[in-house]
PDB file of C-alpha atoms in Angstrom:
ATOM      1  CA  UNK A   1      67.228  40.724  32.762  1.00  0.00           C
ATOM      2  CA  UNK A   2      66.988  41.849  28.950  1.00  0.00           C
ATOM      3  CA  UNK A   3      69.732  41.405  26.780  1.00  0.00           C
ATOM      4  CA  UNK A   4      69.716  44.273  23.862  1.00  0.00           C
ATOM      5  CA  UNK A   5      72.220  43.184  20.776  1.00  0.00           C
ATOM      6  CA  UNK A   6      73.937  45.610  18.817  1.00  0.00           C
ATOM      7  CA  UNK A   7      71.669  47.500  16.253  1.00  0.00           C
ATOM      8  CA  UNK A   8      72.151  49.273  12.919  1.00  0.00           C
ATOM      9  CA  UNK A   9      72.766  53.689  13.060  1.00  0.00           C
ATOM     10  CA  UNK A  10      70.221  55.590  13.828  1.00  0.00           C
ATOM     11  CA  UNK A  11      68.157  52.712  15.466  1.00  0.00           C
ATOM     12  CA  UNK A  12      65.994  53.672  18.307  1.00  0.00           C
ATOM     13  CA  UNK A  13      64.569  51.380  21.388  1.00  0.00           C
ATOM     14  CA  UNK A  14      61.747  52.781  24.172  1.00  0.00           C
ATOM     15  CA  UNK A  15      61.325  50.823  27.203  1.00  0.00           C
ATOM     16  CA  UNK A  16      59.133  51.211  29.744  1.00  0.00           C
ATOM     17  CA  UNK A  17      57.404  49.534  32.560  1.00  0.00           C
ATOM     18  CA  UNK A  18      53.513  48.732  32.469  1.00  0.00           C
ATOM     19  CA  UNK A  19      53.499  46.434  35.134  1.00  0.00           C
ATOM     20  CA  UNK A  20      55.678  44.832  37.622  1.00  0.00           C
ATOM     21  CA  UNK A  21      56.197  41.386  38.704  1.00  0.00           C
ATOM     22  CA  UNK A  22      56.600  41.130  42.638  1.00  0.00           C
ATOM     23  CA  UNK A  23      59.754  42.709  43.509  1.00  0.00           C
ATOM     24  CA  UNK A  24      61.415  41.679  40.351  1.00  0.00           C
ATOM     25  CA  UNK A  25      63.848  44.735  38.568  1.00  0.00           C
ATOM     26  CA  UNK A  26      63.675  44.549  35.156  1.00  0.00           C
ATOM     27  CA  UNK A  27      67.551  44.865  34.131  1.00  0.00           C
ATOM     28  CA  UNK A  28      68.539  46.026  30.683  1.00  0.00           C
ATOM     29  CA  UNK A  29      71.936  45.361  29.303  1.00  0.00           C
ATOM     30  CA  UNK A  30      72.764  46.647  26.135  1.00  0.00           C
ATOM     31  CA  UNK A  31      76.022  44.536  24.471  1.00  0.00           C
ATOM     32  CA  UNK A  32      77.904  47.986  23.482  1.00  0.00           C
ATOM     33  CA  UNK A  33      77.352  50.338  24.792  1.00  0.00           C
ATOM     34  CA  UNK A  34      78.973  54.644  25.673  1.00  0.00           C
ATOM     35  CA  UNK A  35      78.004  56.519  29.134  1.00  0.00           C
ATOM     36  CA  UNK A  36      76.075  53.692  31.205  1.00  0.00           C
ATOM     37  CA  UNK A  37      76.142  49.979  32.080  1.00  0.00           C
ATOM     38  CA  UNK A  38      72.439  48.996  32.463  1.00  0.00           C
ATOM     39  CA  UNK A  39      69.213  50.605  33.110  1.00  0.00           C
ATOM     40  CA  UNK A  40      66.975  49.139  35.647  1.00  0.00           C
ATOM     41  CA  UNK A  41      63.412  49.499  36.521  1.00  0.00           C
ATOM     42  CA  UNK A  42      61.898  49.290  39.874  1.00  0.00           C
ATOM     43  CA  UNK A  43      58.180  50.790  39.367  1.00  0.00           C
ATOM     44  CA  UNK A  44      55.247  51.249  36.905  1.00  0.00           C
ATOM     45  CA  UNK A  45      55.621  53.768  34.418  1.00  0.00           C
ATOM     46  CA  UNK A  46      59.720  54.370  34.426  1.00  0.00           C
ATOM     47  CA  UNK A  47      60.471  54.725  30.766  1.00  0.00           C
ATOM     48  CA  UNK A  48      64.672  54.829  28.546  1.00  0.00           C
ATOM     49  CA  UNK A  49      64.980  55.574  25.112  1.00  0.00           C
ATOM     50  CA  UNK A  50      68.261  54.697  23.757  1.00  0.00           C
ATOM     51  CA  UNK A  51      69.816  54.950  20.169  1.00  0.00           C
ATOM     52  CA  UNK A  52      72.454  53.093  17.991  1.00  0.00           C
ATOM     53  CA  UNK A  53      75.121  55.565  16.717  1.00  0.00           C
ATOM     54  CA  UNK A  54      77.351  53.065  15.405  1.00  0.00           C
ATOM     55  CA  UNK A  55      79.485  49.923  15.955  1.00  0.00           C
ATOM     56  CA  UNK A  56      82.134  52.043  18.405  1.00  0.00           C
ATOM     57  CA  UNK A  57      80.034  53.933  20.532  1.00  0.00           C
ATOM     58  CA  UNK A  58      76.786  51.662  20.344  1.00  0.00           C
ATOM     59  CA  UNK A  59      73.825  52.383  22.321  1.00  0.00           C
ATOM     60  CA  UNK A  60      73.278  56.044  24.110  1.00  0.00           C
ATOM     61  CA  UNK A  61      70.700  57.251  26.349  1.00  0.00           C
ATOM     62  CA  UNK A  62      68.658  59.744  24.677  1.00  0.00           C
ATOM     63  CA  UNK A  63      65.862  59.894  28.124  1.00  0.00           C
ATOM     64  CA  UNK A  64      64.982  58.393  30.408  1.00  0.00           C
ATOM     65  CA  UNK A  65      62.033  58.991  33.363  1.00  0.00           C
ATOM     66  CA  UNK A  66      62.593  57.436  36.708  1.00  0.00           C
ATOM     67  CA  UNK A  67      64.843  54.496  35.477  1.00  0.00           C
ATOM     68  CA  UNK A  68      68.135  54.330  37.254  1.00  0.00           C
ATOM     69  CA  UNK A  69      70.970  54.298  35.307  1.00  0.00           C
ATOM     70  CA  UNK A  70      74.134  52.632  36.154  1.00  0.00           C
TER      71      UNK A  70
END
């Protein structure tokens, strides 16, 4: 599981998955966040991109590829 503190406006994170350990998720749980709970990902090449608007809404989803979003 990764943790992902609040940012500052406007900044941007990219995540993706280059390789996988087992059958280990990798779990990401943003501390505020608007529109989703975590994004978790389950194979090799799954990808988010989410941005900061500001200290309300937090982090939003801007894409994602094959991560499941919950």
């Amino acid at each position: 599981a990764i943790s992902v503190a609040d940012g500052t406006p406007g900044q941007i994170k990219v995540f993706g998955m280059s390789v996988r350990g087992g059958s280990n998720n990798t779990v990401i749980t943003p501390s505020r966040k608007t529109g989703f709970s975590t994004l978790t990902f389950d194979a090799v090449g799954e990808t988010a991109t989410i941005m900061y608007t500001d200290g309300t809404t937090g982090w939003i989803i801007v894409s994602t590829n094959g991560t499941t979003i919950a």
